[in-house]
Amino acid sequence: MSLVIAPENPSRPSFVGVVSGISLNKPLEQGAIEAIDRGMDQFAVLVFRDQPLSQDEQINLSLQFGPLDSGLRKATGAPTRFKHDQLIDIGNVALDGSIANKDNKKLIGVLANQLWHSDSTFQHLPVKYSMLSAVVVPEEGGQTQWTDLRAAWDALPESTKHYVEDKTGWHSAFHSRMMLGDNDYSQEQLEKFPQVERPLVHIHPGSGRKVIFPSVHITQVSDLTVPEGRLLVAELLEHATQAQFIYSHIWRPGDYVMWDNRSTLHRGTRYDLSQRRDLRRTTTLERDFELVEIAV
């Protein structure tokens, strides 16, 4: 059986594709890699069912789509329970394998992931794809939602398009965590991720479509006061996260989901933190992304 990518919901336009006819635990042929890249440009989110992966298998698979990044751990130096630094822990499992207590600092990241964002837009070189492998999922809650920022742009009023098209947002690695009361960062850690400036609107290189690009990482907007800018970001997020733009994924163990950070936002949904949730993310770096760095 050869690789097939079909719409997740054939009855209506969707930015989510379901991939079949492929095994992810062994090296992919070049044709399969190219087909997945084309599928990402068309859809933006691809779902692979029944693909349980070991840590090594997930790393090897992800490397076929580009060099990997370890995200915020480059600044925090937080220890990991994984054998690879490039595996990012999206779960509530402590270093000893137990379920993390509520006073465990790692849960700040779990909670911050419930805010709408695109991964690592605060980096000098942001990421392109993110890939999430489900190992253990809670009985209820803990879905992941994505929103299509291309469709959100298309649906904006023309007056709003004109207003935001030339504006930029300043992205901070620690903004969302500080919003949740996590202020315990040294100056050295903060300096590892100086704020970067990115357009509020860009053209997605694969599809050629315009994208509106708000995020919880944005601290301020060009040409606006801080309160005005944050209210504008909130307005754009409210628009972009309407139900018609959203896909909610109900996880099963063995699910593998891949998405394009340049055309989507995502968030996790609330779940009982006393139930184990073990999801493992990898991210590929975006090599050809122009930006302006802002001194802080």
PDB file of C-alpha atoms in Angstrom:
ATOM      1  CA  MET A   1       0.000   0.000   0.000  1.00  0.00           C
ATOM      2  CA  SER A   2       1.392   3.401  -0.950  1.00  0.00           C
ATOM      3  CA  LEU A   3       1.142   6.602   1.033  1.00  0.00           C
ATOM      4  CA  VAL A   4      -2.277   8.271   0.912  1.00  0.00           C
ATOM      5  CA  ILE A   5      -3.264  11.647   2.408  1.00  0.00           C
ATOM      6  CA  ALA A   6      -7.016  12.219   2.691  1.00  0.00           C
ATOM      7  CA  PRO A   7      -9.001  15.078   4.273  1.00  0.00           C
ATOM      8  CA  GLU A   8      -9.854  14.407   7.918  1.00  0.00           C
ATOM      9  CA  ASN A   9     -13.432  15.513   7.207  1.00  0.00           C
ATOM     10  CA  PRO A  10     -14.366  14.991   3.540  1.00  0.00           C
ATOM     11  CA  SER A  11     -17.736  16.709   4.031  1.00  0.00           C
ATOM     12  CA  ARG A  12     -16.255  20.188   4.502  1.00  0.00           C
ATOM     13  CA  PRO A  13     -13.041  22.096   3.764  1.00  0.00           C
ATOM     14  CA  SER A  14     -10.367  21.106   6.245  1.00  0.00           C
ATOM     15  CA  PHE A  15      -6.745  21.947   6.984  1.00  0.00           C
ATOM     16  CA  VAL A  16      -6.183  18.484   8.475  1.00  0.00           C
ATOM     17  CA  GLY A  17      -5.115  15.422   6.492  1.00  0.00           C
ATOM     18  CA  VAL A  18      -5.024  11.786   7.609  1.00  0.00           C
ATOM     19  CA  VAL A  19      -2.050   9.799   6.328  1.00  0.00           C
ATOM     20  CA  SER A  20      -2.147   6.057   5.682  1.00  0.00           C
ATOM     21  CA  GLY A  21      -0.016   3.511   3.856  1.00  0.00           C
ATOM     22  CA  ILE A  22       3.231   4.290   5.646  1.00  0.00           C
ATOM     23  CA  SER A  23       5.255   3.038   8.618  1.00  0.00           C
ATOM     24  CA  LEU A  24       7.061   5.750  10.575  1.00  0.00           C
ATOM     25  CA  ASN A  25       9.384   3.504  12.585  1.00  0.00           C
ATOM     26  CA  LYS A  26      11.810   2.968   9.702  1.00  0.00           C
ATOM     27  CA  PRO A  27      13.583   5.377   7.308  1.00  0.00           C
ATOM     28  CA  LEU A  28      11.249   6.988   4.797  1.00  0.00           C
ATOM     29  CA  GLU A  29      11.884   6.930   1.079  1.00  0.00           C
ATOM     30  CA  GLN A  30      12.606  10.329  -0.458  1.00  0.00           C
ATOM     31  CA  GLY A  31       9.316  10.189  -2.336  1.00  0.00           C
ATOM     32  CA  ALA A  32       7.405   9.752   0.931  1.00  0.00           C
ATOM     33  CA  ILE A  33       9.221  12.706   2.529  1.00  0.00           C
ATOM     34  CA  GLU A  34       8.360  14.882  -0.454  1.00  0.00           C
ATOM     35  CA  ALA A  35       4.728  13.733  -0.388  1.00  0.00           C
ATOM     36  CA  ILE A  36       4.457  14.610   3.306  1.00  0.00           C
ATOM     37  CA  ASP A  37       5.992  18.040   2.642  1.00  0.00           C
ATOM     38  CA  ARG A  38       3.416  18.635  -0.105  1.00  0.00           C
ATOM     39  CA  GLY A  39       0.674  17.440   2.219  1.00  0.00           C
ATOM     40  CA  MET A  40       1.834  19.872   4.898  1.00  0.00           C
ATOM     41  CA  ASP A  41       1.659  22.755   2.414  1.00  0.00           C
ATOM     42  CA  GLN A  42      -1.849  21.743   1.387  1.00  0.00           C
ATOM     43  CA  PHE A  43      -3.295  20.940   4.806  1.00  0.00           C
ATOM     44  CA  ALA A  44      -0.965  22.258   7.614  1.00  0.00           C
ATOM     45  CA  VAL A  45      -1.792  19.399  10.044  1.00  0.00           C
ATOM     46  CA  LEU A  46      -1.244  15.704   9.264  1.00  0.00           C
ATOM     47  CA  VAL A  47      -2.500  12.844  11.469  1.00  0.00           C
ATOM     48  CA  PHE A  48      -0.861   9.410  11.508  1.00  0.00           C
ATOM     49  CA  ARG A  49      -2.751   6.728  13.473  1.00  0.00           C
ATOM     50  CA  ASP A  50      -1.316   3.583  15.086  1.00  0.00           C
ATOM     51  CA  GLN A  51       2.337   4.647  14.878  1.00  0.00           C
ATOM     52  CA  PRO A  52       3.888   3.954  18.320  1.00  0.00           C
ATOM     53  CA  LEU A  53       7.500   5.138  18.344  1.00  0.00           C
ATOM     54  CA  SER A  54      10.464   4.674  20.635  1.00  0.00           C
ATOM     55  CA  GLN A  55      12.548   7.703  21.552  1.00  0.00           C
ATOM     56  CA  ASP A  56      15.197   6.786  18.990  1.00  0.00           C
ATOM     57  CA  GLU A  57      12.599   6.157  16.281  1.00  0.00           C
ATOM     58  CA  GLN A  58      10.956   9.536  16.839  1.00  0.00           C
ATOM     59  CA  ILE A  59      14.283  11.358  16.670  1.00  0.00           C
ATOM     60  CA  ASN A  60      15.357   9.496  13.526  1.00  0.00           C
ATOM     61  CA  LEU A  61      12.008  10.168  11.855  1.00  0.00           C
ATOM     62  CA  SER A  62      12.038  13.868  12.716  1.00  0.00           C
ATOM     63  CA  LEU A  63      15.597  14.380  11.453  1.00  0.00           C
ATOM     64  CA  GLN A  64      14.414  13.427   7.969  1.00  0.00           C
ATOM     65  CA  PHE A  65      12.532  16.745   7.879  1.00  0.00           C
ATOM     66  CA  GLY A  66      15.318  19.000   9.151  1.00  0.00           C
ATOM     67  CA  PRO A  67      17.655  19.750  12.058  1.00  0.00           C
ATOM     68  CA  LEU A  68      16.006  19.567  15.480  1.00  0.00           C
ATOM     69  CA  ASP A  69      15.668  22.150  18.225  1.00  0.00           C
ATOM     70  CA  SER A  70      15.344  21.692  21.991  1.00  0.00           C
ATOM     71  CA  GLY A  71      13.297  24.867  22.541  1.00  0.00           C
ATOM     72  CA  LEU A  72      13.142  26.700  25.838  1.00  0.00           C
ATOM     73  CA  ARG A  73      15.417  24.181  27.541  1.00  0.00           C
ATOM     74  CA  LYS A  74      18.328  25.986  25.867  1.00  0.00           C
ATOM     75  CA  ALA A  75      17.684  28.841  28.311  1.00  0.00           C
ATOM     76  CA  THR A  76      16.350  27.081  31.399  1.00  0.00           C
ATOM     77  CA  GLY A  77      18.712  24.116  31.371  1.00  0.00           C
ATOM     78  CA  ALA A  78      15.897  22.048  32.873  1.00  0.00           C
ATOM     79  CA  PRO A  79      16.743  18.343  33.262  1.00  0.00           C
ATOM     80  CA  THR A  80      14.986  15.855  31.002  1.00  0.00           C
ATOM     81  CA  ARG A  81      13.759  12.292  31.510  1.00  0.00           C
ATOM     82  CA  PHE A  82      14.528  11.504  27.874  1.00  0.00           C
ATOM     83  CA  LYS A  83      17.772  10.265  26.321  1.00  0.00           C
ATOM     84  CA  HIS A  84      17.710  12.999  23.658  1.00  0.00           C
ATOM     85  CA  ASP A  85      17.728  16.741  24.388  1.00  0.00           C
ATOM     86  CA  GLN A  86      15.657  17.313  21.246  1.00  0.00           C
ATOM     87  CA  LEU A  87      12.688  15.384  22.680  1.00  0.00           C
ATOM     88  CA  ILE A  88      10.443  17.947  24.348  1.00  0.00           C
ATOM     89  CA  ASP A  89       8.245  16.719  27.190  1.00  0.00           C
ATOM     90  CA  ILE A  90       4.567  17.563  26.652  1.00  0.00           C
ATOM     91  CA  GLY A  91       3.177  15.797  29.678  1.00  0.00           C
ATOM     92  CA  ASN A  92       2.965  15.672  33.450  1.00  0.00           C
ATOM     93  CA  VAL A  93       5.526  12.953  34.163  1.00  0.00           C
ATOM     94  CA  ALA A  94       8.282  13.742  36.687  1.00  0.00           C
ATOM     95  CA  LEU A  95      11.939  12.813  36.214  1.00  0.00           C
ATOM     96  CA  ASP A  96      11.488   9.650  38.302  1.00  0.00           C
ATOM     97  CA  GLY A  97       8.587   8.470  36.140  1.00  0.00           C
ATOM     98  CA  SER A  98       5.843   9.340  38.628  1.00  0.00           C
ATOM     99  CA  ILE A  99       3.032  11.796  37.939  1.00  0.00           C
ATOM    100  CA  ALA A 100       4.351  15.271  38.759  1.00  0.00           C
ATOM    101  CA  ASN A 101       3.010  16.978  41.885  1.00  0.00           C
ATOM    102  CA  LYS A 102       1.263  20.307  41.439  1.00  0.00           C
ATOM    103  CA  ASP A 103       4.227  22.142  42.968  1.00  0.00           C
ATOM    104  CA  ASN A 104       6.555  20.706  40.297  1.00  0.00           C
ATOM    105  CA  LYS A 105       7.865  23.587  38.178  1.00  0.00           C
ATOM    106  CA  LYS A 106       7.504  21.582  34.982  1.00  0.00           C
ATOM    107  CA  LEU A 107       3.715  21.908  35.253  1.00  0.00           C
ATOM    108  CA  ILE A 108       4.054  25.611  34.402  1.00  0.00           C
ATOM    109  CA  GLY A 109       4.934  24.467  30.895  1.00  0.00           C
ATOM    110  CA  VAL A 110       1.969  22.094  30.859  1.00  0.00           C
ATOM    111  CA  LEU A 111      -0.366  24.953  31.748  1.00  0.00           C
ATOM    112  CA  ALA A 112       1.301  27.481  29.415  1.00  0.00           C
ATOM    113  CA  ASN A 113       0.686  25.044  26.564  1.00  0.00           C
ATOM    114  CA  GLN A 114      -3.040  25.630  27.075  1.00  0.00           C
ATOM    115  CA  LEU A 115      -2.606  29.140  25.628  1.00  0.00           C
ATOM    116  CA  TRP A 116      -2.803  29.658  21.851  1.00  0.00           C
ATOM    117  CA  HIS A 117       0.703  29.794  20.400  1.00  0.00           C
ATOM    118  CA  SER A 118       3.041  28.718  17.648  1.00  0.00           C
ATOM    119  CA  ASP A 119       6.168  26.925  18.814  1.00  0.00           C
ATOM    120  CA  SER A 120       9.366  28.916  19.342  1.00  0.00           C
ATOM    121  CA  THR A 121       8.434  32.107  17.491  1.00  0.00           C
ATOM    122  CA  PHE A 122      10.572  33.801  20.153  1.00  0.00           C
ATOM    123  CA  GLN A 123      13.764  32.273  18.735  1.00  0.00           C
ATOM    124  CA  HIS A 124      16.181  33.959  16.361  1.00  0.00           C
ATOM    125  CA  LEU A 125      15.678  30.941  14.101  1.00  0.00           C
ATOM    126  CA  PRO A 126      12.110  29.677  14.669  1.00  0.00           C
ATOM    127  CA  VAL A 127      10.840  26.213  13.946  1.00  0.00           C
ATOM    128  CA  LYS A 128       9.053  24.910  10.866  1.00  0.00           C
ATOM    129  CA  TYR A 129       7.344  21.627  11.746  1.00  0.00           C
ATOM    130  CA  SER A 130       6.392  20.229  15.124  1.00  0.00           C
ATOM    131  CA  MET A 131       5.649  16.529  15.606  1.00  0.00           C
ATOM    132  CA  LEU A 132       3.904  15.045  18.623  1.00  0.00           C
ATOM    133  CA  SER A 133       3.854  11.360  19.568  1.00  0.00           C
ATOM    134  CA  ALA A 134       1.260  10.079  22.049  1.00  0.00           C
ATOM    135  CA  VAL A 135       2.472   7.430  24.511  1.00  0.00           C
ATOM    136  CA  VAL A 136      -0.065   7.688  27.379  1.00  0.00           C
ATOM    137  CA  VAL A 137      -3.210   9.837  27.357  1.00  0.00           C
ATOM    138  CA  PRO A 138      -5.717  10.683  30.127  1.00  0.00           C
ATOM    139  CA  GLU A 139      -9.200   9.223  30.121  1.00  0.00           C
ATOM    140  CA  GLU A 140     -10.783  12.622  29.555  1.00  0.00           C
ATOM    141  CA  GLY A 141      -9.539  16.004  28.326  1.00  0.00           C
ATOM    142  CA  GLY A 142      -6.036  16.765  27.156  1.00  0.00           C
ATOM    143  CA  GLN A 143      -6.964  17.170  23.509  1.00  0.00           C
ATOM    144  CA  THR A 144      -4.802  19.314  21.260  1.00  0.00           C
ATOM    145  CA  GLN A 145      -6.464  21.982  19.131  1.00  0.00           C
ATOM    146  CA  TRP A 146      -5.111  23.664  16.016  1.00  0.00           C
ATOM    147  CA  THR A 147      -6.449  26.702  14.200  1.00  0.00           C
ATOM    148  CA  ASP A 148      -5.926  27.531  10.522  1.00  0.00           C
ATOM    149  CA  LEU A 149      -4.354  30.986  10.277  1.00  0.00           C
ATOM    150  CA  ARG A 150      -4.701  31.061   6.475  1.00  0.00           C
ATOM    151  CA  ALA A 151      -8.478  30.693   6.645  1.00  0.00           C
ATOM    152  CA  ALA A 152      -8.546  33.166   9.531  1.00  0.00           C
ATOM    153  CA  TRP A 153      -6.781  35.746   7.366  1.00  0.00           C
ATOM    154  CA  ASP A 154      -9.176  35.162   4.480  1.00  0.00           C
ATOM    155  CA  ALA A 155     -12.149  35.812   6.784  1.00  0.00           C
ATOM    156  CA  LEU A 156     -10.859  39.059   8.311  1.00  0.00           C
ATOM    157  CA  PRO A 157     -12.745  42.245   7.397  1.00  0.00           C
ATOM    158  CA  GLU A 158     -10.904  44.246   4.750  1.00  0.00           C
ATOM    159  CA  SER A 159     -10.499  47.178   7.133  1.00  0.00           C
ATOM    160  CA  THR A 160      -8.752  44.924   9.665  1.00  0.00           C
ATOM    161  CA  LYS A 161      -6.511  43.435   6.989  1.00  0.00           C
ATOM    162  CA  HIS A 162      -5.411  46.922   5.994  1.00  0.00           C
ATOM    163  CA  TYR A 163      -4.839  47.905   9.634  1.00  0.00           C
ATOM    164  CA  VAL A 164      -2.625  44.950  10.585  1.00  0.00           C
ATOM    165  CA  GLU A 165      -0.806  44.173   7.351  1.00  0.00           C
ATOM    166  CA  ASP A 166       2.244  46.361   7.994  1.00  0.00           C
ATOM    167  CA  LYS A 167       2.461  45.821  11.750  1.00  0.00           C
ATOM    168  CA  THR A 168       4.875  43.596  13.634  1.00  0.00           C
ATOM    169  CA  GLY A 169       4.717  41.810  16.976  1.00  0.00           C
ATOM    170  CA  TRP A 170       7.560  41.378  19.446  1.00  0.00           C
ATOM    171  CA  HIS A 171       7.767  37.787  20.669  1.00  0.00           C
ATOM    172  CA  SER A 172       9.132  36.841  24.093  1.00  0.00           C
ATOM    173  CA  ALA A 173      10.002  33.335  25.264  1.00  0.00           C
ATOM    174  CA  PHE A 174       8.871  33.960  28.831  1.00  0.00           C
ATOM    175  CA  HIS A 175       5.789  36.172  28.338  1.00  0.00           C
ATOM    176  CA  SER A 176       3.184  33.397  28.538  1.00  0.00           C
ATOM    177  CA  ARG A 177       4.817  31.857  31.608  1.00  0.00           C
ATOM    178  CA  MET A 178       4.992  35.197  33.382  1.00  0.00           C
ATOM    179  CA  MET A 179       1.298  35.680  32.645  1.00  0.00           C
ATOM    180  CA  LEU A 180       0.757  32.536  34.738  1.00  0.00           C
ATOM    181  CA  GLY A 181       2.855  33.859  37.630  1.00  0.00           C
ATOM    182  CA  ASP A 182       6.139  32.134  36.765  1.00  0.00           C
ATOM    183  CA  ASN A 183       8.717  34.905  37.236  1.00  0.00           C
ATOM    184  CA  ASP A 184      11.613  32.849  38.573  1.00  0.00           C
ATOM    185  CA  TYR A 185      14.130  33.401  35.768  1.00  0.00           C
ATOM    186  CA  SER A 186      17.668  34.748  36.064  1.00  0.00           C
ATOM    187  CA  GLN A 187      18.933  37.597  33.919  1.00  0.00           C
ATOM    188  CA  GLU A 188      21.246  35.109  32.219  1.00  0.00           C
ATOM    189  CA  GLN A 189      18.290  32.917  31.244  1.00  0.00           C
ATOM    190  CA  LEU A 190      16.297  35.893  29.972  1.00  0.00           C
ATOM    191  CA  GLU A 191      19.209  37.091  27.865  1.00  0.00           C
ATOM    192  CA  LYS A 192      19.429  33.760  26.046  1.00  0.00           C
ATOM    193  CA  PHE A 193      16.152  34.586  24.293  1.00  0.00           C
ATOM    194  CA  PRO A 194      16.001  38.333  23.535  1.00  0.00           C
ATOM    195  CA  GLN A 195      12.712  39.438  22.022  1.00  0.00           C
ATOM    196  CA  VAL A 196      12.373  39.132  18.253  1.00  0.00           C
ATOM    197  CA  GLU A 197      10.136  41.074  15.909  1.00  0.00           C
ATOM    198  CA  ARG A 198       7.940  39.299  13.372  1.00  0.00           C
ATOM    199  CA  PRO A 199       5.236  40.454  10.975  1.00  0.00           C
ATOM    200  CA  LEU A 200       1.632  40.112  12.102  1.00  0.00           C
ATOM    201  CA  VAL A 201       0.944  39.010   8.518  1.00  0.00           C
ATOM    202  CA  HIS A 202       3.198  36.875   6.344  1.00  0.00           C
ATOM    203  CA  ILE A 203       2.975  34.724   3.231  1.00  0.00           C
ATOM    204  CA  HIS A 204       3.301  31.007   3.824  1.00  0.00           C
ATOM    205  CA  PRO A 205       6.139  29.868   1.541  1.00  0.00           C
ATOM    206  CA  GLY A 206       4.680  26.465   0.694  1.00  0.00           C
ATOM    207  CA  SER A 207       1.113  27.440  -0.158  1.00  0.00           C
ATOM    208  CA  GLY A 208       1.627  31.076  -1.142  1.00  0.00           C
ATOM    209  CA  ARG A 209      -1.317  32.049   1.079  1.00  0.00           C
ATOM    210  CA  LYS A 210      -1.378  34.970   3.490  1.00  0.00           C
ATOM    211  CA  VAL A 211      -1.384  34.168   7.200  1.00  0.00           C
ATOM    212  CA  ILE A 212      -2.469  36.251  10.186  1.00  0.00           C
ATOM    213  CA  PHE A 213       0.026  35.522  12.962  1.00  0.00           C
ATOM    214  CA  PRO A 214      -1.036  36.465  16.496  1.00  0.00           C
ATOM    215  CA  SER A 215       0.352  34.538  19.480  1.00  0.00           C
ATOM    216  CA  VAL A 216       0.401  34.547  23.255  1.00  0.00           C
ATOM    217  CA  HIS A 217       4.168  35.108  22.932  1.00  0.00           C
ATOM    218  CA  ILE A 218       3.607  38.681  21.648  1.00  0.00           C
ATOM    219  CA  THR A 219       4.354  41.366  24.241  1.00  0.00           C
ATOM    220  CA  GLN A 220       3.744  44.454  22.106  1.00  0.00           C
ATOM    221  CA  VAL A 221       2.900  45.572  18.571  1.00  0.00           C
ATOM    222  CA  SER A 222       4.717  48.130  16.443  1.00  0.00           C
ATOM    223  CA  ASP A 223       3.289  51.686  16.316  1.00  0.00           C
ATOM    224  CA  LEU A 224       0.943  50.943  19.240  1.00  0.00           C
ATOM    225  CA  THR A 225       1.174  51.401  22.976  1.00  0.00           C
ATOM    226  CA  VAL A 226       1.608  48.205  24.972  1.00  0.00           C
ATOM    227  CA  PRO A 227      -2.087  48.116  26.034  1.00  0.00           C
ATOM    228  CA  GLU A 228      -3.287  48.831  22.483  1.00  0.00           C
ATOM    229  CA  GLY A 229      -1.005  46.149  21.054  1.00  0.00           C
ATOM    230  CA  ARG A 230      -2.050  43.493  23.521  1.00  0.00           C
ATOM    231  CA  LEU A 231      -5.709  44.254  22.937  1.00  0.00           C
ATOM    232  CA  LEU A 232      -5.143  43.958  19.181  1.00  0.00           C
ATOM    233  CA  VAL A 233      -3.468  40.569  19.651  1.00  0.00           C
ATOM    234  CA  ALA A 234      -6.392  39.466  21.843  1.00  0.00           C
ATOM    235  CA  GLU A 235      -8.825  40.608  19.145  1.00  0.00           C
ATOM    236  CA  LEU A 236      -6.957  38.704  16.433  1.00  0.00           C
ATOM    237  CA  LEU A 237      -6.724  35.593  18.612  1.00  0.00           C
ATOM    238  CA  GLU A 238     -10.462  35.757  19.285  1.00  0.00           C
ATOM    239  CA  HIS A 239     -11.102  35.938  15.543  1.00  0.00           C
ATOM    240  CA  ALA A 240      -8.611  33.214  14.603  1.00  0.00           C
ATOM    241  CA  THR A 241      -9.863  30.743  17.204  1.00  0.00           C
ATOM    242  CA  GLN A 242     -13.509  30.689  16.184  1.00  0.00           C
ATOM    243  CA  ALA A 243     -14.961  27.202  15.905  1.00  0.00           C
ATOM    244  CA  GLN A 244     -14.977  27.151  12.091  1.00  0.00           C
ATOM    245  CA  PHE A 245     -11.179  27.440  12.015  1.00  0.00           C
ATOM    246  CA  ILE A 246     -10.397  24.810  14.680  1.00  0.00           C
ATOM    247  CA  TYR A 247      -9.590  21.109  14.651  1.00  0.00           C
ATOM    248  CA  SER A 248      -9.613  19.263  18.002  1.00  0.00           C
ATOM    249  CA  HIS A 249      -7.634  16.046  18.150  1.00  0.00           C
ATOM    250  CA  ILE A 250      -8.718  13.369  20.623  1.00  0.00           C
ATOM    251  CA  TRP A 251      -5.521  11.458  21.306  1.00  0.00           C
ATOM    252  CA  ARG A 252      -5.058   7.706  21.252  1.00  0.00           C
ATOM    253  CA  PRO A 253      -1.796   6.001  22.230  1.00  0.00           C
ATOM    254  CA  GLY A 254       0.275   5.608  19.074  1.00  0.00           C
ATOM    255  CA  ASP A 255      -1.041   8.752  17.404  1.00  0.00           C
ATOM    256  CA  TYR A 256       1.557  10.909  15.670  1.00  0.00           C
ATOM    257  CA  VAL A 257       0.571  14.407  14.560  1.00  0.00           C
ATOM    258  CA  MET A 258       2.713  16.745  12.491  1.00  0.00           C
ATOM    259  CA  TRP A 259       1.946  20.421  11.923  1.00  0.00           C
ATOM    260  CA  ASP A 260       3.325  23.557  10.300  1.00  0.00           C
ATOM    261  CA  ASN A 261       4.026  26.302  12.840  1.00  0.00           C
ATOM    262  CA  ARG A 262       4.047  28.942  10.101  1.00  0.00           C
ATOM    263  CA  SER A 263       0.343  28.569   9.306  1.00  0.00           C
ATOM    264  CA  THR A 264      -1.273  27.365  12.542  1.00  0.00           C
ATOM    265  CA  LEU A 265      -1.624  28.080  16.230  1.00  0.00           C
ATOM    266  CA  HIS A 266      -2.252  25.288  18.711  1.00  0.00           C
ATOM    267  CA  ARG A 267      -2.982  24.641  22.361  1.00  0.00           C
ATOM    268  CA  GLY A 268      -3.607  21.745  24.717  1.00  0.00           C
ATOM    269  CA  THR A 269      -6.905  21.564  26.568  1.00  0.00           C
ATOM    270  CA  ARG A 270      -7.402  21.126  30.294  1.00  0.00           C
ATOM    271  CA  TYR A 271      -7.206  17.687  31.883  1.00  0.00           C
ATOM    272  CA  ASP A 272      -6.976  16.177  35.353  1.00  0.00           C
ATOM    273  CA  LEU A 273      -3.321  16.626  36.275  1.00  0.00           C
ATOM    274  CA  SER A 274      -3.506  13.588  38.554  1.00  0.00           C
ATOM    275  CA  GLN A 275      -3.872  11.406  35.430  1.00  0.00           C
ATOM    276  CA  ARG A 276      -0.761  10.507  33.445  1.00  0.00           C
ATOM    277  CA  ARG A 277      -0.274  12.248  30.104  1.00  0.00           C
ATOM    278  CA  ASP A 278       2.899  11.437  28.187  1.00  0.00           C
ATOM    279  CA  LEU A 279       3.304  13.109  24.793  1.00  0.00           C
ATOM    280  CA  ARG A 280       6.703  13.756  23.192  1.00  0.00           C
ATOM    281  CA  ARG A 281       7.409  16.550  20.743  1.00  0.00           C
ATOM    282  CA  THR A 282      10.144  17.207  18.239  1.00  0.00           C
ATOM    283  CA  THR A 283      10.556  20.386  16.193  1.00  0.00           C
ATOM    284  CA  THR A 284      12.480  21.122  13.007  1.00  0.00           C
ATOM    285  CA  LEU A 285      14.227  24.432  12.502  1.00  0.00           C
ATOM    286  CA  GLU A 286      13.204  26.892   9.826  1.00  0.00           C
ATOM    287  CA  ARG A 287      16.340  27.873   7.903  1.00  0.00           C
ATOM    288  CA  ASP A 288      15.021  30.604   5.590  1.00  0.00           C
ATOM    289  CA  PHE A 289      13.109  32.966   7.855  1.00  0.00           C
ATOM    290  CA  GLU A 290      13.987  36.670   7.921  1.00  0.00           C
ATOM    291  CA  LEU A 291      13.444  38.663  11.095  1.00  0.00           C
ATOM    292  CA  VAL A 292      14.651  41.678  13.057  1.00  0.00           C
ATOM    293  CA  GLU A 293      16.014  41.182  16.554  1.00  0.00           C
ATOM    294  CA  ILE A 294      14.932  43.682  19.198  1.00  0.00           C
ATOM    295  CA  ALA A 295      17.232  44.715  22.019  1.00  0.00           C
ATOM    296  CA  VAL A 296      15.732  44.506  25.522  1.00  0.00           C
TER     297      VAL A 296
END
